[in-house]
């Protein structure tokens, strides 16, 4: 029996979708390796990916962007 959770997307005006998947996976691995629960890790990853695609050019997602 597997528990599931629906994690809503973060609404954002997309400027450049390049790197969204890389950002999502990077944040997922980073948060899970720091013992953050899967659901919370996915939520953080969604936020990081949303911040990434909102930038016109390739950029970084800072800790302050996630809080």
C-alpha positions in Angstrom: 0.0 0.0 0.0 1.6 3.2 -1.2 0.6 6.6 0.1 0.3 9.3 -2.5 0.1 13.1 -2.4 -0.9 15.5 -5.1 1.6 18.4 -5.2 0.2 21.4 -7.1 2.4 23.2 -9.5 3.6 26.7 -8.8 2.0 29.3 -11.1 4.7 31.4 -12.9 5.2 33.4 -16.0 7.6 31.2 -18.0 10.5 33.1 -19.6 12.7 30.2 -20.5 11.9 26.5 -19.8 15.5 25.4 -20.3 16.9 23.8 -17.1 13.6 23.2 -15.4 14.0 19.4 -15.2 17.7 19.7 -14.2 16.7 22.1 -11.4 13.8 19.9 -10.2 16.0 16.8 -10.0 18.9 18.6 -8.4 16.7 20.0 -5.7 15.0 16.6 -5.2 18.3 14.9 -4.7 19.6 17.6 -2.5 16.6 17.7 -0.2 16.2 14.0 0.0 19.9 13.5 0.8 19.3 15.9 3.7 16.5 13.6 5.1 13.6 15.9 4.0 10.5 13.8 3.4 9.5 13.0 -0.2 6.4 15.1 -0.3 8.3 18.2 1.1 11.2 17.5 -1.3 8.9 17.5 -4.3 7.3 20.8 -3.1 10.7 22.4 -2.8 11.7 21.0 -6.2 8.6 22.5 -7.8 9.4 25.9 -6.3 13.0 25.7 -7.5 11.9 24.7 -11.0 9.4 27.5 -11.1 12.0 30.1 -10.1 14.3 28.7 -12.8 11.8 29.0 -15.6 10.8 32.5 -14.6 14.3 33.8 -15.4 15.0 35.1 -18.9 18.5 33.5 -19.0 20.0 30.5 -17.2 20.3 31.5 -13.6 20.6 30.1 -10.1 18.0 29.4 -7.4 19.0 30.7 -4.0 17.9 29.4 -0.7 16.1 32.7 -0.2 14.0 31.9 -3.3 12.6 28.8 -1.6 11.6 30.3 1.7 
